[in-house]
C-alpha cells in the first residue's frame, strides 16, 4: 500500500507547488517610506540613509542595504509569502535590472510622506516622483516583456502602500509648518485626500490589487516615548489617537474606492493592532507559545519537555518594547545609528524596535505573517 500511496502524495505535492507558482500575484510593488524602502535613498543626496552598519546585520549575508532595519522589511516577507523572491530590490539600485523588477520592486523612499512638504524636510523622493518612476518602470517593462505580458504583470501585481508615518512624526508634530495651517483632524483629511488621488492615479495606470497599510501606534515608537516629559517612556496617547483617527478615515476611503472603481480591490491592512499586541504582550511571542495554542494535551507534554532542553533567547518572546536595539534606543535612527554608536544591543530578536522608529526584522516578520493569510484570501 505504501508504495502506491507515496507516489500519490508526491504527485499531489507537485500539483500544489505548480498552482502556487501560478498564483495570481505576479509581482510585489511597493510605494512609500522607510517601511518599504529597500535602498532607493542610497542613490539620492539625503541624510535619511541607513546603508551602513549596524543596519542590515541580520539581513542575509549581514550586509547593510539601505533598509531601515536589522534585516528584512515587510514587503520582502510578503513577496516570499506569495512564492515570489525573498528580497524586493530598490528601483534606483543599478545592480538590478528590469528582469529583476518584473517580479518585484520598491519605489519607497525613507522619510517621505503623502504630503510633498514631508519629503522636502530631508530632500527625499516625494510621492509624485515615486509615481513618475513607476511610469518609467512600466515603459521598461513593456519593452522587456511586450505589451500583453507587461499589462498582465501590472494588473496582477500586488501593490503595497505604506505612507503617513513621517507626515505625523517628522512633519506635523515636529516642525512648525503644517501645524500652523491645519488642526490635526484637518491634516488627516488632507493626507487621506492625497492618498485617494494617489490610488486613483495608479488605478488609471493599471494597478488593481492594492494593500494600503494603516499607521502603526506612532505614540509608542521609542522616539515618541522619549518625548513624553510628563510620563517618561510611556506612549504618547495624543499621537496614537491621531494615528487611529487617520486609520479610520483611510479605511472609509478604501471602502468607498472599492465600491466605485470597477475591478479595483484595495485591502486595508490594519497593522495598528498587530504591532500594539507585540508592544503590550511581548512575552507571548515565544516560539512555543503559538505551538501550544494548537496542540492537544499529550503533545503539550512533549513540547514542554523539548522546551526544557532547547530553551534559548527566542523562546521567551520579546523582552524590550520601550527602546530600540540601536544605541540608547530612544533617539538613534539613520546617521545617528552607526558603527560607532555605543550601547547597541547584541540580539535584536529581543526587541520590537530595531532603532527609535523602525520595527525589528522579527517584528516585521510577525506582522507580515499575520497579514499574509488575509492578503491571500483577497488576492488569490
Ligand atoms: C506635490 O507636488 C507635485 C509636483 O510639484 C504637484 O504636482 C502636486 O500637486 C503636489 N501635491 C499636492 C497635494 O500639493
Short mmCIF file of N, CA, C and O in Angstrom, two decimals, residues 109-233:
data_model
loop_
_atom_site.label_atom_id
_atom_site.label_comp_id
_atom_site.label_asym_id
_atom_site.label_seq_id
_atom_site.Cartn_x
_atom_site.Cartn_y
_atom_site.Cartn_z
N UNK A 109 10.86 55.54 -0.43
CA UNK A 109 11.95 56.44 -0.05
C UNK A 109 11.78 56.79 1.42
O UNK A 109 10.78 57.41 1.81
N UNK A 110 12.77 56.38 2.21
CA UNK A 110 12.70 56.66 3.64
C UNK A 110 12.48 58.14 3.88
O UNK A 110 13.07 58.97 3.18
N UNK A 111 11.62 58.45 4.86
CA UNK A 111 11.41 59.83 5.28
C UNK A 111 10.41 60.61 4.42
O UNK A 111 10.16 61.78 4.66
N UNK A 112 9.81 59.94 3.42
CA UNK A 112 8.81 60.63 2.61
C UNK A 112 7.42 60.47 3.23
O UNK A 112 7.26 59.80 4.25
N UNK A 113 6.44 61.12 2.62
CA UNK A 113 5.08 61.03 3.14
C UNK A 113 4.07 61.26 2.03
O UNK A 113 4.44 61.39 0.86
N UNK A 114 2.79 61.30 2.40
CA UNK A 114 1.76 61.67 1.41
C UNK A 114 1.96 63.13 1.02
O UNK A 114 1.79 63.53 -0.12
N UNK A 115 2.34 63.94 2.01
CA UNK A 115 2.49 65.38 1.86
C UNK A 115 3.85 65.71 1.22
O UNK A 115 4.89 65.28 1.72
N UNK A 116 3.82 66.50 0.13
CA UNK A 116 5.07 66.93 -0.50
C UNK A 116 6.00 67.60 0.50
O UNK A 116 7.23 67.44 0.42
N UNK A 117 5.42 68.36 1.42
CA UNK A 117 6.24 69.11 2.39
C UNK A 117 7.04 68.17 3.30
O UNK A 117 8.09 68.54 3.80
N UNK A 118 6.54 66.95 3.51
CA UNK A 118 7.27 65.99 4.34
C UNK A 118 8.54 65.53 3.62
O UNK A 118 9.61 65.49 4.21
N UNK A 119 8.41 65.22 2.33
CA UNK A 119 9.57 64.79 1.55
C UNK A 119 10.62 65.91 1.48
O UNK A 119 11.83 65.64 1.47
N UNK A 120 10.16 67.16 1.46
CA UNK A 120 11.08 68.30 1.38
C UNK A 120 12.00 68.39 2.60
O UNK A 120 13.13 68.86 2.49
N UNK A 121 11.52 67.95 3.76
CA UNK A 121 12.29 68.13 5.00
C UNK A 121 13.69 67.53 4.91
O UNK A 121 14.66 68.15 5.29
N UNK A 122 13.79 66.29 4.41
CA UNK A 122 15.12 65.68 4.28
C UNK A 122 15.49 65.43 2.82
O UNK A 122 16.35 64.60 2.52
N UNK A 123 14.81 66.16 1.95
CA UNK A 123 15.13 66.11 0.50
C UNK A 123 15.09 64.67 -0.05
O UNK A 123 16.04 64.20 -0.69
N UNK A 124 13.99 63.99 0.25
CA UNK A 124 13.84 62.63 -0.27
C UNK A 124 12.82 62.61 -1.42
O UNK A 124 12.36 63.68 -1.86
N UNK A 125 12.49 61.42 -1.88
CA UNK A 125 11.64 61.31 -3.08
C UNK A 125 10.17 61.52 -2.70
O UNK A 125 9.61 60.74 -1.93
N UNK A 126 9.55 62.58 -3.22
CA UNK A 126 8.13 62.78 -2.91
C UNK A 126 7.27 61.74 -3.62
O UNK A 126 7.71 61.12 -4.59
N UNK A 127 6.05 61.55 -3.13
CA UNK A 127 5.18 60.51 -3.68
C UNK A 127 4.95 60.68 -5.19
O UNK A 127 4.97 59.70 -5.93
N UNK A 128 4.76 61.93 -5.62
CA UNK A 128 4.51 62.14 -7.07
C UNK A 128 5.69 61.62 -7.89
O UNK A 128 5.50 61.09 -8.98
N UNK A 129 6.90 61.75 -7.32
CA UNK A 129 8.10 61.29 -8.04
C UNK A 129 8.17 59.76 -8.05
O UNK A 129 8.63 59.16 -9.01
N UNK A 130 7.70 59.13 -6.97
CA UNK A 130 7.63 57.66 -6.96
C UNK A 130 6.72 57.21 -8.11
O UNK A 130 6.99 56.21 -8.79
N UNK A 131 5.64 57.96 -8.33
CA UNK A 131 4.71 57.61 -9.42
C UNK A 131 5.39 57.83 -10.79
O UNK A 131 5.21 57.03 -11.71
N UNK A 132 6.20 58.88 -10.89
CA UNK A 132 6.95 59.09 -12.14
C UNK A 132 7.88 57.90 -12.42
O UNK A 132 7.98 57.42 -13.54
N UNK A 133 8.56 57.44 -11.36
CA UNK A 133 9.42 56.26 -11.52
C UNK A 133 8.60 55.04 -11.92
O UNK A 133 9.04 54.21 -12.72
N UNK A 134 7.42 54.93 -11.35
CA UNK A 134 6.54 53.80 -11.69
C UNK A 134 6.15 53.84 -13.18
O UNK A 134 6.12 52.81 -13.84
N UNK A 135 5.89 55.03 -13.69
CA UNK A 135 5.55 55.16 -15.12
C UNK A 135 6.74 54.73 -15.98
O UNK A 135 6.59 54.03 -16.97
N UNK A 136 7.93 55.18 -15.56
CA UNK A 136 9.15 54.80 -16.29
C UNK A 136 9.34 53.29 -16.25
O UNK A 136 9.69 52.65 -17.25
N UNK A 137 9.05 52.70 -15.09
CA UNK A 137 9.11 51.23 -14.92
C UNK A 137 8.17 50.54 -15.90
O UNK A 137 8.54 49.56 -16.55
N UNK A 138 6.96 51.05 -16.03
CA UNK A 138 6.00 50.45 -16.96
C UNK A 138 6.53 50.46 -18.40
O UNK A 138 6.39 49.48 -19.13
N UNK A 139 7.15 51.57 -18.77
CA UNK A 139 7.72 51.67 -20.12
C UNK A 139 8.80 50.61 -20.33
O UNK A 139 8.83 49.91 -21.35
N UNK A 140 9.67 50.49 -19.32
CA UNK A 140 10.75 49.48 -19.42
C UNK A 140 10.17 48.07 -19.44
O UNK A 140 10.69 47.19 -20.14
N UNK A 141 9.12 47.86 -18.65
CA UNK A 141 8.51 46.53 -18.57
C UNK A 141 7.88 46.14 -19.91
O UNK A 141 7.98 45.00 -20.35
N UNK A 142 7.27 47.10 -20.57
CA UNK A 142 6.64 46.83 -21.88
C UNK A 142 7.71 46.52 -22.92
O UNK A 142 7.53 45.63 -23.75
N UNK A 143 8.84 47.24 -22.82
CA UNK A 143 9.93 46.97 -23.76
C UNK A 143 10.51 45.58 -23.51
O UNK A 143 10.93 44.89 -24.44
N UNK A 144 10.52 45.17 -22.25
CA UNK A 144 11.14 43.90 -21.87
C UNK A 144 10.21 42.71 -22.14
O UNK A 144 10.66 41.68 -22.66
N UNK A 145 8.94 42.84 -21.81
CA UNK A 145 8.02 41.69 -21.89
C UNK A 145 7.05 41.75 -23.05
O UNK A 145 6.37 40.76 -23.34
N UNK A 146 6.97 42.89 -23.69
CA UNK A 146 5.91 43.09 -24.69
C UNK A 146 4.66 43.59 -23.98
O UNK A 146 4.48 43.35 -22.79
N UNK A 147 3.79 44.27 -24.73
CA UNK A 147 2.62 44.92 -24.13
C UNK A 147 1.71 43.96 -23.37
O UNK A 147 1.29 44.24 -22.26
N UNK A 148 1.44 42.82 -23.99
CA UNK A 148 0.42 41.93 -23.42
C UNK A 148 0.86 41.38 -22.07
O UNK A 148 0.15 41.48 -21.08
N UNK A 149 2.07 40.82 -22.05
CA UNK A 149 2.61 40.25 -20.80
C UNK A 149 2.81 41.34 -19.75
O UNK A 149 2.53 41.15 -18.57
N UNK A 150 3.33 42.49 -20.18
CA UNK A 150 3.59 43.58 -19.23
C UNK A 150 2.28 44.05 -18.60
O UNK A 150 2.23 44.26 -17.37
N UNK A 151 1.24 44.17 -19.40
CA UNK A 151 -0.05 44.59 -18.84
C UNK A 151 -0.57 43.60 -17.82
O UNK A 151 -1.21 43.98 -16.84
N UNK A 152 -0.29 42.33 -18.08
CA UNK A 152 -0.73 41.30 -17.12
C UNK A 152 0.03 41.42 -15.81
O UNK A 152 -0.56 41.32 -14.74
N UNK A 153 1.34 41.63 -15.92
CA UNK A 153 2.13 41.82 -14.70
C UNK A 153 1.60 43.01 -13.90
O UNK A 153 1.41 42.95 -12.69
N UNK A 154 1.33 44.09 -14.62
CA UNK A 154 0.88 45.33 -13.96
C UNK A 154 -0.46 45.13 -13.25
O UNK A 154 -0.65 45.57 -12.12
N UNK A 155 -1.39 44.44 -13.90
CA UNK A 155 -2.71 44.30 -13.28
C UNK A 155 -2.76 43.17 -12.24
O UNK A 155 -3.61 43.18 -11.36
N UNK A 156 -1.85 42.20 -12.34
CA UNK A 156 -1.82 41.10 -11.37
C UNK A 156 -0.85 41.34 -10.21
O UNK A 156 -0.77 40.53 -9.30
N UNK A 157 -0.12 42.44 -10.26
CA UNK A 157 0.83 42.73 -9.18
C UNK A 157 0.08 43.15 -7.92
O UNK A 157 -1.02 43.70 -8.00
N UNK A 158 0.70 42.87 -6.79
CA UNK A 158 0.17 43.36 -5.51
C UNK A 158 0.95 44.62 -5.14
O UNK A 158 2.19 44.58 -5.03
N UNK A 159 0.23 45.72 -4.97
CA UNK A 159 0.84 47.00 -4.66
C UNK A 159 0.74 47.26 -3.16
O UNK A 159 -0.37 47.28 -2.62
N UNK A 160 1.87 47.40 -2.51
CA UNK A 160 1.88 47.68 -1.07
C UNK A 160 2.14 49.17 -0.88
O UNK A 160 3.14 49.70 -1.36
N UNK A 161 1.23 49.82 -0.18
CA UNK A 161 1.34 51.27 0.01
C UNK A 161 1.47 51.57 1.49
O UNK A 161 0.57 51.26 2.28
N UNK A 162 2.61 52.10 1.86
CA UNK A 162 2.91 52.33 3.27
C UNK A 162 3.43 53.75 3.46
O UNK A 162 4.60 54.03 3.21
N UNK A 163 2.56 54.65 3.85
CA UNK A 163 2.90 56.07 3.97
C UNK A 163 2.14 56.70 5.13
O UNK A 163 1.17 56.12 5.61
N UNK A 164 2.58 57.88 5.52
CA UNK A 164 1.83 58.64 6.52
C UNK A 164 2.57 58.84 7.84
O UNK A 164 2.39 59.86 8.50
N UNK A 165 3.41 57.88 8.19
CA UNK A 165 4.13 57.96 9.46
C UNK A 165 4.93 59.27 9.56
O UNK A 165 4.84 59.98 10.56
N UNK A 166 5.69 59.56 8.51
CA UNK A 166 6.55 60.76 8.56
C UNK A 166 5.75 62.05 8.50
O UNK A 166 6.20 63.08 9.01
N UNK A 167 4.57 61.99 7.86
CA UNK A 167 3.73 63.20 7.83
C UNK A 167 3.38 63.63 9.26
O UNK A 167 3.28 64.81 9.53
N UNK A 168 3.24 62.64 10.14
CA UNK A 168 2.94 62.98 11.53
C UNK A 168 4.19 63.16 12.38
O UNK A 168 4.39 64.21 12.97
N UNK A 169 5.08 62.16 12.42
CA UNK A 169 6.15 62.27 13.41
C UNK A 169 7.29 63.20 12.98
O UNK A 169 7.90 63.84 13.80
N UNK A 170 7.54 63.29 11.69
CA UNK A 170 8.64 64.15 11.23
C UNK A 170 8.13 65.56 10.93
O UNK A 170 8.82 66.54 11.17
N UNK A 171 6.91 65.59 10.39
CA UNK A 171 6.37 66.86 9.93
C UNK A 171 5.41 67.46 10.97
O UNK A 171 5.83 68.27 11.80
N UNK A 172 4.17 67.03 10.99
CA UNK A 172 3.15 67.73 11.78
C UNK A 172 3.51 67.95 13.25
O UNK A 172 3.38 69.05 13.77
N UNK A 173 3.97 66.89 13.90
CA UNK A 173 4.23 67.01 15.34
C UNK A 173 5.62 67.55 15.66
O UNK A 173 5.96 67.73 16.82
N UNK A 174 6.47 67.77 14.65
CA UNK A 174 7.85 68.16 14.93
C UNK A 174 8.24 69.55 14.47
O UNK A 174 9.09 70.18 15.10
N UNK A 175 7.69 70.01 13.36
CA UNK A 175 8.12 71.32 12.85
C UNK A 175 6.91 72.25 12.72
O UNK A 175 5.81 71.80 12.41
N UNK A 176 7.13 73.53 12.96
CA UNK A 176 6.01 74.47 12.88
C UNK A 176 5.71 74.85 11.43
O UNK A 176 6.11 75.90 10.95
N UNK A 177 5.03 73.95 10.74
CA UNK A 177 4.77 74.17 9.32
C UNK A 177 3.30 73.89 9.08
O UNK A 177 2.46 74.77 9.16
N UNK A 178 2.96 72.62 8.92
CA UNK A 178 1.56 72.24 8.70
C UNK A 178 0.70 72.52 9.93
O UNK A 178 -0.48 72.78 9.82
N UNK A 179 1.33 72.47 11.10
CA UNK A 179 0.61 72.71 12.34
C UNK A 179 0.01 74.12 12.39
O UNK A 179 -1.00 74.36 13.03
N UNK A 180 0.67 75.06 11.70
CA UNK A 180 0.17 76.43 11.67
C UNK A 180 -1.01 76.56 10.70
O UNK A 180 -1.78 77.50 10.79
N UNK A 181 -1.11 75.62 9.77
CA UNK A 181 -2.16 75.68 8.76
C UNK A 181 -3.37 74.84 9.09
O UNK A 181 -4.49 75.16 8.71
N UNK A 182 -3.11 73.67 9.71
CA UNK A 182 -4.16 72.66 9.88
C UNK A 182 -4.30 72.25 11.34
O UNK A 182 -3.30 72.12 12.04
N UNK A 183 -5.53 71.95 11.76
CA UNK A 183 -5.69 71.19 13.00
C UNK A 183 -5.30 69.76 12.65
O UNK A 183 -5.19 69.41 11.48
N UNK A 184 -5.11 68.93 13.65
CA UNK A 184 -4.68 67.56 13.36
C UNK A 184 -5.76 66.83 12.53
O UNK A 184 -5.44 66.09 11.59
N UNK A 185 -7.03 67.10 12.83
CA UNK A 185 -8.11 66.47 12.04
C UNK A 185 -8.09 66.95 10.59
O UNK A 185 -8.29 66.16 9.67
N UNK A 186 -7.85 68.24 10.41
CA UNK A 186 -7.77 68.77 9.04
C UNK A 186 -6.59 68.16 8.28
O UNK A 186 -6.69 67.86 7.10
N UNK A 187 -5.50 67.98 9.00
CA UNK A 187 -4.32 67.40 8.35
C UNK A 187 -4.59 65.95 7.95
O UNK A 187 -4.21 65.51 6.87
N UNK A 188 -5.27 65.19 8.82
CA UNK A 188 -5.65 63.82 8.48
C UNK A 188 -6.47 63.80 7.19
O UNK A 188 -6.22 62.99 6.29
N UNK A 189 -7.45 64.71 7.12
CA UNK A 189 -8.29 64.77 5.92
C UNK A 189 -7.46 65.12 4.68
O UNK A 189 -7.66 64.55 3.61
N UNK A 190 -6.55 66.06 4.86
CA UNK A 190 -5.66 66.48 3.78
C UNK A 190 -4.86 65.27 3.26
O UNK A 190 -4.79 65.02 2.06
N UNK A 191 -4.30 64.50 4.18
CA UNK A 191 -3.49 63.34 3.79
C UNK A 191 -4.34 62.26 3.11
O UNK A 191 -3.94 61.67 2.11
N UNK A 192 -5.52 62.00 3.67
CA UNK A 192 -6.38 60.97 3.09
C UNK A 192 -6.82 61.39 1.67
O UNK A 192 -6.92 60.55 0.78
N UNK A 193 -7.02 62.70 1.48
CA UNK A 193 -7.33 63.21 0.12
C UNK A 193 -6.21 62.91 -0.85
O UNK A 193 -6.45 62.47 -1.98
N UNK A 194 -4.97 63.10 -0.41
CA UNK A 194 -3.82 62.80 -1.27
C UNK A 194 -3.75 61.29 -1.54
O UNK A 194 -3.51 60.86 -2.67
N UNK A 195 -4.00 60.50 -0.49
CA UNK A 195 -3.98 59.04 -0.64
C UNK A 195 -5.01 58.60 -1.67
O UNK A 195 -4.75 57.73 -2.52
N UNK A 196 -6.19 59.20 -1.62
CA UNK A 196 -7.26 58.84 -2.56
C UNK A 196 -6.85 59.17 -4.00
O UNK A 196 -7.00 58.35 -4.90
N UNK A 197 -6.29 60.37 -4.19
CA UNK A 197 -5.84 60.73 -5.54
C UNK A 197 -4.74 59.81 -6.03
O UNK A 197 -4.70 59.45 -7.21
N UNK A 198 -3.87 59.42 -5.12
CA UNK A 198 -2.78 58.51 -5.48
C UNK A 198 -3.34 57.16 -5.96
O UNK A 198 -2.92 56.64 -7.00
N UNK A 199 -4.30 56.62 -5.22
CA UNK A 199 -4.89 55.34 -5.62
C UNK A 199 -5.55 55.47 -7.00
O UNK A 199 -5.36 54.63 -7.88
N UNK A 200 -6.30 56.55 -7.18
CA UNK A 200 -6.96 56.76 -8.48
C UNK A 200 -5.93 56.84 -9.60
O UNK A 200 -6.15 56.33 -10.70
N UNK A 201 -4.80 57.47 -9.28
CA UNK A 201 -3.77 57.64 -10.31
C UNK A 201 -3.14 56.29 -10.70
O UNK A 201 -3.04 55.99 -11.89
N UNK A 202 -2.77 55.48 -9.72
CA UNK A 202 -2.16 54.20 -10.11
C UNK A 202 -3.20 53.24 -10.66
O UNK A 202 -2.89 52.39 -11.49
N UNK A 203 -4.46 53.41 -10.25
CA UNK A 203 -5.55 52.64 -10.87
C UNK A 203 -5.64 52.98 -12.36
O UNK A 203 -5.74 52.09 -13.20
N UNK A 204 -5.56 54.28 -12.67
CA UNK A 204 -5.65 54.68 -14.08
C UNK A 204 -4.44 54.17 -14.87
O UNK A 204 -4.50 54.02 -16.08
N UNK A 205 -3.35 53.87 -14.15
CA UNK A 205 -2.16 53.32 -14.83
C UNK A 205 -2.20 51.79 -14.88
O UNK A 205 -1.27 51.17 -15.39
N UNK A 206 -3.24 51.18 -14.32
CA UNK A 206 -3.40 49.73 -14.47
C UNK A 206 -3.33 48.91 -13.19
O UNK A 206 -3.55 47.71 -13.23
N UNK A 207 -3.01 49.55 -12.06
CA UNK A 207 -2.93 48.78 -10.81
C UNK A 207 -4.34 48.36 -10.37
O UNK A 207 -5.29 49.14 -10.48
N UNK A 208 -4.48 47.14 -9.89
CA UNK A 208 -5.80 46.63 -9.48
C UNK A 208 -5.82 46.03 -8.08
O UNK A 208 -6.85 45.95 -7.45
N UNK A 209 -4.67 45.52 -7.62
CA UNK A 209 -4.63 44.85 -6.31
C UNK A 209 -3.76 45.65 -5.36
O UNK A 209 -2.54 45.67 -5.51
N UNK A 210 -4.40 46.29 -4.41
CA UNK A 210 -3.65 47.20 -3.54
C UNK A 210 -3.82 46.79 -2.08
O UNK A 210 -4.90 46.39 -1.66
N UNK A 211 -2.76 46.95 -1.33
CA UNK A 211 -2.85 46.82 0.11
C UNK A 211 -2.37 48.12 0.73
O UNK A 211 -1.20 48.48 0.60
N UNK A 212 -3.30 48.86 1.33
CA UNK A 212 -2.92 50.12 1.99
C UNK A 212 -2.71 49.83 3.46
O UNK A 212 -3.62 49.37 4.16
N UNK A 213 -1.51 50.09 3.92
CA UNK A 213 -1.18 49.73 5.29
C UNK A 213 -1.50 50.90 6.21
O UNK A 213 -1.20 52.06 5.90
N UNK A 214 -2.11 50.58 7.31
CA UNK A 214 -2.51 51.60 8.28
C UNK A 214 -1.28 52.19 8.96
O UNK A 214 -0.18 51.65 8.84
N UNK A 215 -1.50 53.26 9.70
CA UNK A 215 -0.43 53.75 10.56
C UNK A 215 -0.30 52.80 11.75
O UNK A 215 -1.26 52.15 12.16
N UNK A 216 0.89 52.74 12.29
CA UNK A 216 1.15 51.94 13.49
C UNK A 216 0.85 52.83 14.72
O UNK A 216 0.60 54.02 14.56
N UNK A 217 0.87 52.27 15.91
CA UNK A 217 0.70 53.12 17.09
C UNK A 217 1.92 54.04 17.27
O UNK A 217 2.86 53.73 18.00
N UNK A 218 1.88 55.16 16.57
CA UNK A 218 3.04 56.07 16.49
C UNK A 218 3.52 56.52 17.86
O UNK A 218 4.72 56.66 18.09
N UNK A 219 2.58 56.76 18.76
CA UNK A 219 2.92 57.28 20.08
C UNK A 219 3.75 56.31 20.91
O UNK A 219 4.33 56.70 21.92
N UNK A 220 3.78 55.04 20.49
CA UNK A 220 4.57 54.04 21.22
C UNK A 220 5.94 53.81 20.58
O UNK A 220 6.70 52.96 21.05
N UNK A 221 6.25 54.52 19.50
CA UNK A 221 7.60 54.43 18.95
C UNK A 221 8.56 54.98 20.01
O UNK A 221 8.26 55.99 20.66
N UNK A 222 9.70 54.35 20.17
CA UNK A 222 10.65 54.82 21.20
C UNK A 222 10.95 56.32 21.09
O UNK A 222 11.02 57.01 22.12
N UNK A 223 11.08 56.84 19.88
CA UNK A 223 11.42 58.26 19.71
C UNK A 223 10.31 59.15 20.28
O UNK A 223 10.59 60.26 20.77
N UNK A 224 9.08 58.67 20.25
CA UNK A 224 7.96 59.43 20.78
C UNK A 224 7.87 59.28 22.30
O UNK A 224 7.61 60.24 23.01
N UNK A 225 8.12 58.07 22.77
CA UNK A 225 8.15 57.85 24.23
C UNK A 225 9.20 58.75 24.87
O UNK A 225 9.01 59.26 25.98
N UNK A 226 10.33 58.91 24.16
CA UNK A 226 11.43 59.72 24.69
C UNK A 226 11.01 61.17 24.89
O UNK A 226 11.61 61.89 25.68
N UNK A 227 9.96 61.58 24.17
CA UNK A 227 9.50 62.96 24.29
C UNK A 227 8.37 63.12 25.29
O UNK A 227 7.82 64.22 25.44
N UNK A 228 7.97 62.04 25.91
CA UNK A 228 6.88 62.10 26.87
C UNK A 228 7.41 62.59 28.22
O UNK A 228 7.82 61.80 29.07
N UNK A 229 7.43 63.90 28.37
CA UNK A 229 8.05 64.51 29.54
C UNK A 229 7.25 64.19 30.80
O UNK A 229 7.81 63.79 31.82
N UNK A 230 5.94 64.33 30.71
CA UNK A 230 5.08 64.16 31.89
C UNK A 230 5.07 62.72 32.39
O UNK A 230 4.87 62.47 33.58
N UNK A 231 5.25 61.78 31.48
CA UNK A 231 5.08 60.37 31.81
C UNK A 231 6.19 59.57 31.14
O UNK A 231 5.93 58.87 30.15
N UNK A 232 7.41 59.69 31.66
CA UNK A 232 8.59 59.21 30.92
C UNK A 232 8.47 57.77 30.41
O UNK A 232 8.04 56.89 31.15
N UNK A 233 8.82 57.60 29.14
CA UNK A 233 8.86 56.31 28.45
C UNK A 233 7.49 55.66 28.22
O UNK A 233 7.41 54.55 27.71
#
